[in-house]
Coordinates of C-alpha atoms in Angstrom, one line a residue:
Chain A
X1 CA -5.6 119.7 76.4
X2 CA -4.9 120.1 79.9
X3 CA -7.3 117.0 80.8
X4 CA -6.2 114.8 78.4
X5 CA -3.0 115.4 79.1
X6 CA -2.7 115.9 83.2
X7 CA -3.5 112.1 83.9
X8 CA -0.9 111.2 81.7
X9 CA 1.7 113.2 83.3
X10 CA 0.7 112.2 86.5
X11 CA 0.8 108.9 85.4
X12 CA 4.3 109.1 84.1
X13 CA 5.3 111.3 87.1
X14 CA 3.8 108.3 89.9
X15 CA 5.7 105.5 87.5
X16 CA 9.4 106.9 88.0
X17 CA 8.6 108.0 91.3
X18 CA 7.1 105.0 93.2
X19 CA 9.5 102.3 91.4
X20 CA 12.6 104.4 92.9
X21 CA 10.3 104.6 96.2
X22 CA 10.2 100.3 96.2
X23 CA 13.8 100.5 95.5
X24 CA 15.3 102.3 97.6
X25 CA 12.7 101.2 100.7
X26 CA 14.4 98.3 99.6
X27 CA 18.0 99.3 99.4
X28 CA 17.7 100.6 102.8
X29 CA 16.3 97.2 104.3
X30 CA 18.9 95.1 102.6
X31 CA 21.8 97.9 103.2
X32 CA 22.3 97.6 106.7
X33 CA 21.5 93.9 107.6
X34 CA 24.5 93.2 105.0
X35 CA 26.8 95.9 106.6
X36 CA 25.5 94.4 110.2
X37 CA 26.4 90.9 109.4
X38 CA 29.3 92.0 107.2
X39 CA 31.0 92.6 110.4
X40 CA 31.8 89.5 111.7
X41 CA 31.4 87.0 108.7
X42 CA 33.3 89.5 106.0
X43 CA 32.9 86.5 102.9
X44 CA 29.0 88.1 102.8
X45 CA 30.2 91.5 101.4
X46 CA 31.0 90.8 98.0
X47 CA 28.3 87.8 97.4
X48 CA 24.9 89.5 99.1
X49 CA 25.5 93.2 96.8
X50 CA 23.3 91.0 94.0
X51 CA 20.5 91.8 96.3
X52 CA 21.0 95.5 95.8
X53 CA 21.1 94.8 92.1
X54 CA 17.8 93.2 92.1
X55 CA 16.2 96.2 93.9
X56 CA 18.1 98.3 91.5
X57 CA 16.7 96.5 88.5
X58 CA 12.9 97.6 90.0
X59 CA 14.1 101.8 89.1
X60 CA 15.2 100.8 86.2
X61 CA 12.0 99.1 85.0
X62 CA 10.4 102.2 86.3
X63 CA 12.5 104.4 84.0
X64 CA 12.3 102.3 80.7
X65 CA 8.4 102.8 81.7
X66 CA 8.2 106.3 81.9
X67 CA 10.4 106.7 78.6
X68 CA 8.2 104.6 76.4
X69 CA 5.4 106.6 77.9
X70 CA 7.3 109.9 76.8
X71 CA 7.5 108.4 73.4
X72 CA 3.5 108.1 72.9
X73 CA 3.1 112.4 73.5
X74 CA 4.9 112.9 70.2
X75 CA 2.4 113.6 67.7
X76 CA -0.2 115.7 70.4
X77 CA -2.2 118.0 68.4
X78 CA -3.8 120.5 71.1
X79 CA -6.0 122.3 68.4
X80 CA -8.0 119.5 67.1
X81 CA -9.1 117.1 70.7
X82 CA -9.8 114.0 69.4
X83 CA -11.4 110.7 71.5
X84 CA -8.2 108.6 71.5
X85 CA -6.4 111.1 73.3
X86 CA -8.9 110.7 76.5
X87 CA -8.2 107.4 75.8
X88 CA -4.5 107.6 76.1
X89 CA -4.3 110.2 78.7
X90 CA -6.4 107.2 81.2
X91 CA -4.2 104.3 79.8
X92 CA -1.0 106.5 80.8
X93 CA -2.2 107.0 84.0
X94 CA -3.3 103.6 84.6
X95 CA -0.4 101.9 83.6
X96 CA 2.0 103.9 85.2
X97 CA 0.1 104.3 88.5
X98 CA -0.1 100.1 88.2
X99 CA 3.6 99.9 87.1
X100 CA 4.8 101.8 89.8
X101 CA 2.3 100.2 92.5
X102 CA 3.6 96.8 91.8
X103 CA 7.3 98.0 92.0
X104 CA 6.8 99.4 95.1
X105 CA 6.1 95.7 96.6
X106 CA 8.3 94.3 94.7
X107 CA 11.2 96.5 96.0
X108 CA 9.7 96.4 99.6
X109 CA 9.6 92.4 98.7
X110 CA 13.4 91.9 97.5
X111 CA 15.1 94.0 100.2
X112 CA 13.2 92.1 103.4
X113 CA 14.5 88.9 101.6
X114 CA 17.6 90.0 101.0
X115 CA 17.9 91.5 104.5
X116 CA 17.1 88.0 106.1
X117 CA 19.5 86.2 103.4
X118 CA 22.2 88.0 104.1
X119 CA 22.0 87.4 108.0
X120 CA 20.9 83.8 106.9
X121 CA 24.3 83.5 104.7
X122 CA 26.4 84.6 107.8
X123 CA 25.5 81.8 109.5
X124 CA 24.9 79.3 107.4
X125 CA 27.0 79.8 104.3
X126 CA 24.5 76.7 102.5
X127 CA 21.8 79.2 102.7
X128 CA 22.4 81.8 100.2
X129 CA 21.5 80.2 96.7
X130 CA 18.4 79.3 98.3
X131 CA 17.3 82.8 99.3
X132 CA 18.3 84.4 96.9
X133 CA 15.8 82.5 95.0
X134 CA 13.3 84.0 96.8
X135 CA 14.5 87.0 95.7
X136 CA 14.2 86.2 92.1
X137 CA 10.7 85.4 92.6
X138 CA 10.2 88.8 94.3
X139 CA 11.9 90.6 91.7
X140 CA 9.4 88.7 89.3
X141 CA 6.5 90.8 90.8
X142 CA 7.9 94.4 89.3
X143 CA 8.5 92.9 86.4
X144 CA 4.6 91.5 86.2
X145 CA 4.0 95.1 86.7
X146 CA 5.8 96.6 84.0
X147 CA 4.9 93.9 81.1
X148 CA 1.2 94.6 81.8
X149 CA 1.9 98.5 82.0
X150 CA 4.2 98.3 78.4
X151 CA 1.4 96.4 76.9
X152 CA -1.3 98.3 78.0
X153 CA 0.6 102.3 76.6
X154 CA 1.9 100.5 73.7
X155 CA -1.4 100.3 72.3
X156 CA -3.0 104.2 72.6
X157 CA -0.8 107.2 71.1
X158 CA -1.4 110.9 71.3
X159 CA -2.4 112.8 68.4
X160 CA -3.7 110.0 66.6
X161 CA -7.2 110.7 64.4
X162 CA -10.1 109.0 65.2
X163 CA -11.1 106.6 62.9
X164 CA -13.6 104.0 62.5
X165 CA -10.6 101.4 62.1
X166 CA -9.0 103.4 65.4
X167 CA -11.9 102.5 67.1
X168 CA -12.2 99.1 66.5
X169 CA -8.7 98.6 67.8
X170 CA -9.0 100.7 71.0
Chain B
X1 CA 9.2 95.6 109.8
X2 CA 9.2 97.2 106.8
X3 CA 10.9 100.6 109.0
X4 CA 12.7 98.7 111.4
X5 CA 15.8 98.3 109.2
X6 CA 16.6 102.2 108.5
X7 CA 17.9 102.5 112.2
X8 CA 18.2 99.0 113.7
X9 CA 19.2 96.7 110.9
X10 CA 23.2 97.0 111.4
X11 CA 22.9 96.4 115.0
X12 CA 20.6 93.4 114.2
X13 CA 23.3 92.1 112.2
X14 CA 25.8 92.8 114.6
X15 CA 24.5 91.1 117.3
X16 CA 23.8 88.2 115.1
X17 CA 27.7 88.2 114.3
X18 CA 28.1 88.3 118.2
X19 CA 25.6 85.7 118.5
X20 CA 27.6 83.1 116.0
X21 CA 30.6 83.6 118.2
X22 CA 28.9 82.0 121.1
X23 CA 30.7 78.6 122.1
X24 CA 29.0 75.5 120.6
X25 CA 28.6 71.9 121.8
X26 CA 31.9 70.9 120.1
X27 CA 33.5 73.6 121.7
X28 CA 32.2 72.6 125.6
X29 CA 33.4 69.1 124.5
X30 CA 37.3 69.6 124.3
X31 CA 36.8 72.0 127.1
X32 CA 35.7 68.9 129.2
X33 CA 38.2 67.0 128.2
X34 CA 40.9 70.0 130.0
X35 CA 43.3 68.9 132.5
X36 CA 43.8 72.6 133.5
X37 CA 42.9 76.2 133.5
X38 CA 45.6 76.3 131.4
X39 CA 44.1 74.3 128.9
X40 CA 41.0 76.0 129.2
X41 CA 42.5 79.2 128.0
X42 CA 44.4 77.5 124.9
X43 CA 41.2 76.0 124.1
X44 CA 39.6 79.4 124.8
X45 CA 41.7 81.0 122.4
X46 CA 40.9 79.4 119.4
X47 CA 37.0 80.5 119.5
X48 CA 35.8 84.0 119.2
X49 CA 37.4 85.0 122.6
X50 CA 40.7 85.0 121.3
X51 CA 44.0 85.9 123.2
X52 CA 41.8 87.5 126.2
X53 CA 43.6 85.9 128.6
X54 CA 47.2 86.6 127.0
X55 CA 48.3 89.0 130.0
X56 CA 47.2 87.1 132.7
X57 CA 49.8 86.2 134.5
X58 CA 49.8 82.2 135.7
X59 CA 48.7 80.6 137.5
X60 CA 44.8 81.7 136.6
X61 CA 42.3 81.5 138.4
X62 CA 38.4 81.1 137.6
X63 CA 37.5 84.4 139.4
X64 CA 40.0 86.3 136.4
X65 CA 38.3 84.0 133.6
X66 CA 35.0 85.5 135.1
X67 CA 35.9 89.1 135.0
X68 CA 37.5 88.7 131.3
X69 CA 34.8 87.0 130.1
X70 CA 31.8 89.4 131.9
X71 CA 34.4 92.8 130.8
X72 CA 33.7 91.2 126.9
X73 CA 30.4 90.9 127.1
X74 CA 30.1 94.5 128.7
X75 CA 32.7 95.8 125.6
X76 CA 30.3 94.4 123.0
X77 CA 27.2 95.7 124.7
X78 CA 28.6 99.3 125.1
X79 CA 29.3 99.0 121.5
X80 CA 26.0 98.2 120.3
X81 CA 24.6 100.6 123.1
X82 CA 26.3 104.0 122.0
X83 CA 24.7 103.1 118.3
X84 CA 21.5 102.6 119.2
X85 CA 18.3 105.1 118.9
X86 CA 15.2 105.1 120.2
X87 CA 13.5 103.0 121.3
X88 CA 16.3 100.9 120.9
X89 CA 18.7 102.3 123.3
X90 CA 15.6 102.6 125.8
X91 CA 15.5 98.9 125.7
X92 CA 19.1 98.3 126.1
X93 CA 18.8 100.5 129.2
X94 CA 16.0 98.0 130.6
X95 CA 18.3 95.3 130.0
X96 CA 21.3 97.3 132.1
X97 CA 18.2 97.8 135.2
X98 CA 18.5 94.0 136.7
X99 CA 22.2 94.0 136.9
X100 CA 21.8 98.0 138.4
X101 CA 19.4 96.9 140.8
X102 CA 21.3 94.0 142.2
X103 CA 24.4 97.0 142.2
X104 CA 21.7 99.1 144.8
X105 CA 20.8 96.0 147.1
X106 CA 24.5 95.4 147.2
X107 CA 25.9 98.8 147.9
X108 CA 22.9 99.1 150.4
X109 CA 23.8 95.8 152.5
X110 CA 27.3 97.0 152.1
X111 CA 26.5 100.4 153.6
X112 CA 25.3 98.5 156.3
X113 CA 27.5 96.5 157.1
X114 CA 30.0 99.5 157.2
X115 CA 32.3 98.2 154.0
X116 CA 34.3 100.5 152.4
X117 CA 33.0 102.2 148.7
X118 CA 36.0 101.1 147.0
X119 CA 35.4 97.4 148.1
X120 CA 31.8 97.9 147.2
X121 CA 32.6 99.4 143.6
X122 CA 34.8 96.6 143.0
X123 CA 32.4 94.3 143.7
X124 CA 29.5 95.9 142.0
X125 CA 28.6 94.0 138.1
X126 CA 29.9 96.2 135.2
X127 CA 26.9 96.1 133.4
X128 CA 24.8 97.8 135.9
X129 CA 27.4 100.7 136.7
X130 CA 26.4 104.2 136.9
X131 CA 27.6 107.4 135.5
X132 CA 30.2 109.0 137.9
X133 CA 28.1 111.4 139.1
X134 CA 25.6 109.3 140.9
X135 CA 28.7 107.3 142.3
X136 CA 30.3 110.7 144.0
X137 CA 27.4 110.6 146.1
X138 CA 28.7 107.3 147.8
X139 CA 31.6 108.7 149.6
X140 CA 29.3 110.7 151.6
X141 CA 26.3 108.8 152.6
X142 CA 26.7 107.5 156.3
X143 CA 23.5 105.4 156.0
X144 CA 20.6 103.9 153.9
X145 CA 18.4 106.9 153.8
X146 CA 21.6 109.0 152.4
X147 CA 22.6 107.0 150.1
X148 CA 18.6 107.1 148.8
X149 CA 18.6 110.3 149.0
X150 CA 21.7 111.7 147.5
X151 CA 22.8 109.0 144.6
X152 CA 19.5 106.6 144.4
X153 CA 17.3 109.4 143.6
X154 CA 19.7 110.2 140.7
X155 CA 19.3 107.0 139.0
X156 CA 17.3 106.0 136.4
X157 CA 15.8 103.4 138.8
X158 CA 14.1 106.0 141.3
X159 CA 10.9 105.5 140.0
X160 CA 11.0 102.0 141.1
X161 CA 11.5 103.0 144.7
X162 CA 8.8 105.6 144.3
X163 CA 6.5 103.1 143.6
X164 CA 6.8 101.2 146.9
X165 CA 9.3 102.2 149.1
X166 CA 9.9 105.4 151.4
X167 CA 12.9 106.2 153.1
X168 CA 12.3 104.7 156.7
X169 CA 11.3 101.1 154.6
X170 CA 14.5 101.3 153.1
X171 CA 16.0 101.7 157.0
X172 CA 13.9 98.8 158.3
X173 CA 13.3 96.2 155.8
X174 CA 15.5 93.1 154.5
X175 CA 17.8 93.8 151.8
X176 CA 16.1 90.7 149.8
X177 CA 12.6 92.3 149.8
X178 CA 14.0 95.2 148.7
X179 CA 15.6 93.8 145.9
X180 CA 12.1 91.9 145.2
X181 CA 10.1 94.6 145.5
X182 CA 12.3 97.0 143.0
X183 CA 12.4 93.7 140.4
X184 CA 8.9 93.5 140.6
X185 CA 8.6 97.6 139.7
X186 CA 11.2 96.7 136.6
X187 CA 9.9 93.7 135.8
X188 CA 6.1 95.7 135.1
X189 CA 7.6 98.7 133.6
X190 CA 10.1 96.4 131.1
X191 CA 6.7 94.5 130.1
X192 CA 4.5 97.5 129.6
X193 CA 7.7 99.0 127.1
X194 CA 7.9 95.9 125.4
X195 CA 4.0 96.0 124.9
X196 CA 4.0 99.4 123.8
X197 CA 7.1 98.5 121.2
X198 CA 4.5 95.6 119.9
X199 CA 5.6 93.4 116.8
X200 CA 8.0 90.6 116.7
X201 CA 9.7 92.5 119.9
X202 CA 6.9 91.6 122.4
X203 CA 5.9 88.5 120.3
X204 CA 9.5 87.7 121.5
X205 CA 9.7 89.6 124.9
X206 CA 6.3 88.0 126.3
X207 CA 6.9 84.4 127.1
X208 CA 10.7 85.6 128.2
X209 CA 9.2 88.2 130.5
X210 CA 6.1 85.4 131.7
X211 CA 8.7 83.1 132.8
X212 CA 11.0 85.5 134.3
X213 CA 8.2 86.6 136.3
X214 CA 7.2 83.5 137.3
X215 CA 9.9 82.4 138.4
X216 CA 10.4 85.1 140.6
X217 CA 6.9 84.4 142.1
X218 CA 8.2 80.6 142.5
X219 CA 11.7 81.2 144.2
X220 CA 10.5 83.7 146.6
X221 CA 7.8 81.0 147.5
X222 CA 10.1 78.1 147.9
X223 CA 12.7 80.4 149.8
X224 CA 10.3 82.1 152.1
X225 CA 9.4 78.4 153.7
X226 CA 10.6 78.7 156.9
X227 CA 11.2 82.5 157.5
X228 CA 9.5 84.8 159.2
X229 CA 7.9 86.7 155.8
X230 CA 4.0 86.7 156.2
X231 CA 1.6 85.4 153.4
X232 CA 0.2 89.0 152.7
X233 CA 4.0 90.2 152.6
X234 CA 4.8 87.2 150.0
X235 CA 2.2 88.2 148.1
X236 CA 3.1 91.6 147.6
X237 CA 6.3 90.6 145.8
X238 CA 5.3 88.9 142.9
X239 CA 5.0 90.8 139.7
X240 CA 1.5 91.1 138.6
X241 CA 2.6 89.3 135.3
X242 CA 3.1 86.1 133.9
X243 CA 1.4 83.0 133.2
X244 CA 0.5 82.5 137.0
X245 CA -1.5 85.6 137.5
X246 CA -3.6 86.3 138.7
X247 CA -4.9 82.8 140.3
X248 CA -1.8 81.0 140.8
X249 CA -0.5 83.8 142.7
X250 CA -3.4 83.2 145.2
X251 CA -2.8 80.0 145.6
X252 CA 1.5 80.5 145.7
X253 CA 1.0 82.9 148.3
X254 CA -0.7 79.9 150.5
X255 CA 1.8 77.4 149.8
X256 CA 3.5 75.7 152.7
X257 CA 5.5 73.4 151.0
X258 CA 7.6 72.5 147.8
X259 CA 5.0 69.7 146.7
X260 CA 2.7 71.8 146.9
X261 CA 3.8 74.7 145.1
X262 CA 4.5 71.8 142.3
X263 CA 0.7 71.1 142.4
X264 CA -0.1 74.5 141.8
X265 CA 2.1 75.5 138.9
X266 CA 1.5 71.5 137.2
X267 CA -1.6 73.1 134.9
X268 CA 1.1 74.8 132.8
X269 CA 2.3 72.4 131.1
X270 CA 5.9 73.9 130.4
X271 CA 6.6 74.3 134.1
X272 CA 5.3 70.9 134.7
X273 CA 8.4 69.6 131.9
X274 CA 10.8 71.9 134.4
X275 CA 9.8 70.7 137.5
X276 CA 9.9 67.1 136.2
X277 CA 13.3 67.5 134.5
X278 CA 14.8 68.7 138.2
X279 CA 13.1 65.9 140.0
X280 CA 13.9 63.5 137.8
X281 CA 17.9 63.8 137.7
X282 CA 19.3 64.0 141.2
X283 CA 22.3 66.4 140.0
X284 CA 20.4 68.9 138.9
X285 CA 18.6 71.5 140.9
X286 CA 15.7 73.3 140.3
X287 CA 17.5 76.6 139.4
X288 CA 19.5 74.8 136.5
X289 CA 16.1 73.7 135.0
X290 CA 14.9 77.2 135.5
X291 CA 18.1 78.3 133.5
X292 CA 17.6 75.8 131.0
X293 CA 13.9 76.8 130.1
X294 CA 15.1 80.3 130.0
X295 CA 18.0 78.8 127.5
X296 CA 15.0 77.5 125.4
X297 CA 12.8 80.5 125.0
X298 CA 16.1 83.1 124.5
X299 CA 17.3 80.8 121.7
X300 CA 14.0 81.2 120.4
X301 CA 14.2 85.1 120.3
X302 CA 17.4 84.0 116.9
X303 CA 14.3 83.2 114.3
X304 CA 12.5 86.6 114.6
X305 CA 13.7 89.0 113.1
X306 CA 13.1 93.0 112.8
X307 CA 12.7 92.8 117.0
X308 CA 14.4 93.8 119.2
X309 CA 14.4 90.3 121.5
X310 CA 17.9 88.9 119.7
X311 CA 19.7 91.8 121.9
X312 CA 18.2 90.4 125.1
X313 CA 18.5 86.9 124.1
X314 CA 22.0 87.7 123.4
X315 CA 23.0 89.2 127.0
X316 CA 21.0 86.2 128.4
X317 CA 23.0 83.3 126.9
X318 CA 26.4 85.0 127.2
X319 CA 25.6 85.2 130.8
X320 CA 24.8 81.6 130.6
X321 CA 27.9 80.6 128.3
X322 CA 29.9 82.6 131.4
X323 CA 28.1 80.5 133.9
X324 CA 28.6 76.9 132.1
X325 CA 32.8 78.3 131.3
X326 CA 33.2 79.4 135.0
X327 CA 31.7 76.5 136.7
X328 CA 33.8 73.9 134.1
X329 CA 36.6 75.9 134.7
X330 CA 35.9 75.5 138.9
X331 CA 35.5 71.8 138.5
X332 CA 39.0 71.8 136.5
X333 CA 40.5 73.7 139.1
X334 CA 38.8 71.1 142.1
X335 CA 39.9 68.4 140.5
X336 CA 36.4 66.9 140.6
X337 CA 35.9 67.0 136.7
X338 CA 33.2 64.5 136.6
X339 CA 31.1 67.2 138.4
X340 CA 31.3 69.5 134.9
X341 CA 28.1 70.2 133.6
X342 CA 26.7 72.6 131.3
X343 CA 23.4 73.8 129.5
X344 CA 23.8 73.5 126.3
X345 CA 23.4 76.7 124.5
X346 CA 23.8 76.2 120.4

């Protein structure tokens, strides 16, 4: 039970933990260049907090990840082992150690963009759609992470009997 | 980069809002077009430096636009300064040195020449002031070696008279190789922090630092001509860095004459541009083509970010937007306006 079941955890655990990691790494990169620049071109204070949103949106893919993994430990049956669950305790792991790697750069990514857009914007107002296109691109990257990682746990469940038609599908 | 931002990214930002503030070419051209000091100031108010003037009492004089204008620069500084951490606030205390050493050579000549503290305090640049404590020590020192030994020692710059000076050199020898010998000493010790910092910093600080040097190497050539300083003494006040050591310092300290010091710094092709640019236009001198390369590479130091060369960069050019507004504002007040140049700064 406990080796089946460790990775997963882990993997779950390393998810949450390194997508808040990317954001706030982030956060703190694009914090202080818009409170540094906010000083004396005030019109950045309201426009540039969408860059904290996007680095935001990198926790919360690393949340709706580790919930749908919670939801494949429902049906774990510790006193008949069966393959699959080997099988889903590695694909766990995987895709949240994956998940969370990629939202780590991603965060990293978004806040150093956002950090030089919003001391771009402050002195050149015709800069900021631009960059924060950049951003979006950046923000793309966690998001990469966490489709691969959904479709990868979505497929392997706790508990489940191994069958010859369960093989064939794992 | 990816750490720089937790302790330095507001003051980055900062500066950068400082930075914007800095008068543009649109701005220098109404100022040229001034009748008056006056007029300078109205046109002055309506940029970033706003009613600094206001309780000046007429009529104004270029000396008070000076000291305004240096006493905002020094406001903003100490600002930034008292946010700053390691090995940020290090760095702005390198950038406080130059102006402390010229402070030193000046109290020193002045203590020679028997002037009084209070004269000498006035006189002294606000950027390179030192804490109270050391400044007690003034009152008592009679002569050179005191004032070494009871305030000079205290400063922050005693290493730099460790390194080559003793107490009977500082007696016998000219205030101007003193001042040389102490830049060198900074100059070295500023390079060797900016190397250890490493990143965008010294990507920025290294060319700035070069040219500094070298230009140091190239004006105490060109003014030595005709003194009585000996080759071997020359030699020993250029800073070991910069583009021209270590073999165009062997060949500098040979020199005997302008051309030929052009001849020897013509393989670099940026100082071969700055020496051209002075020959070529007969009002300007070779010091205002120094200034402008300097211009050049500080306005450079704006694209980098996560360094710490923008707050350099930044005390640089305000010095030279002080320069430009000061000597506008002295043509104004001649009456020889045609004489108003500037070095374009944005």
């Amino acid at each position: 039970y406990q080796r089946r079941v460790r990775g997963a955890g882990v993997g779950m655990g390393l998810c949450m933990s390194l997508s808040v990691l990317g954001a706030s790494w982030g956060i703190w990169t694009v914090g202080t260049s818009i409170l540094g620049a906010g000083v004396k071109a005030p019109r950045i204070r309201a426009k540039h907090i969408v860059s904290v949103v996007f680095c935001e949106a990198v926790a919360i893919y690393g949340i709706i990840m580790a919930i749908l993994m919670r939801q494949r430990w429902e049906r774990i049956d510790d006193l008949h082992p069966n393959r699959s669950d080997y099988l889903a305790g590695y694909v766990l792991f995987a895709g949240g150690l994956g998940a969370g790697l990629c939202n780590i750069f991603s965060g990293v990514c978004v806040g150093v963009a956002g950090s030089s857009a919003a001391l771009g914007d402050a002195q050149n107002p015709k800069l900021f759609v631009r960059l924060i296109v950049v951003e979006i691109f950046g923000s793309a990257l966690g998001l990469f992470g966490i489709i691969v990682g959904i479709v990868a746990i979505t497929g392997v469940e706790f508990g489940t009997k191994v069958t010859h038609h369960n093989m064939m599908m794992t | 980069m990816l750490s720089m931002n937790v302790e330095f990214g507001f003051l980055e930002g900062l500066v950068r809002g400082y930075k914007s503030e800095i008068l543009k070419t649109t701005d220098y051209a109404n100022l040229l077009q001034c009748d008056s000091l006056e007029d300078v100031k109205l046109h002055l108010s309506s940029t970033g430096y706003g009613d600094f003037l206001a309780n000046e009492q007429p009529p104004l004089r270029t000396t008070t636009i000076r000291e305004h204008m240096t006493q905002k620069l020094v406001d903003e500084l100490h600002f930034m300064r008292v946010q700053a951490v390691e090995p940020l606030k290090q760095f702005f205390e390198y950038i406080r040195y130059s102006y402390m050493i010229d402070n030193i050579v000046l109290i020193i000549s002045g203590t020679l020449h028997e002037r009084s503290v209070q004269d000498l305090l006035q006189q002294c640049h606000p950027l390179g002031m030192f804490d109270s404590v050391a400044m007690a020590g003034l009152t008592i020192a009679k002569s050179i070696s005191e004032v070494y030994r009871f305030v000079l020692v205290d400063t922050p710059l005693a290493p730099y008279f460790q390194d080559c000076l003793s107490e009977e050199d500082l007696d016998e020898l000219n205030v101007e190789i003193i001042r040389s010998t102490l830049y060198r000493a900074y100059l070295e010790d500023f390079n060797r922090f900016c190397e250890k910092i490493g990143g965008s910093t010294w990507d920025i600080m290294q060319p700035i630092l070069e040219f500094e040097a070298d230009r140091r190497a190239i004006n105490i050539t060109i003014n030595s001509f005709g003194t009585e300083l000996s080759k071997d003494d020359r030699a020993r006040l250029y800073p070991r860095l910069g583009k021209l050591y270590p073999e165009g310092h062997a060949a500098l300290a040979r020199a005997d004459s302008q051309q030929q010091v052009r001849t020897i710094v013509d393989v670099h092709m940026q100082y071969r541009r700055v020496f051209a640019s002075a020959a070529n236009d007969p009002n300007k001198t070779l010091e205002d083509a120094f200034f402008e390369h300097e211009v050049y590479l500080n306005k450079d130091a704006f694209n980098a970010q996560f360094g710490f060369g923008v707050f350099y960069a930044f005390v640089k050019l305000k010095e030279q937007e002080i320069r430009n507004i000061v000597w506008i504002a002295e043509t104004i007040a001649m009456g020889a306006r045609n004489k108003a140049t500037y070095i374009a700064l944005f």
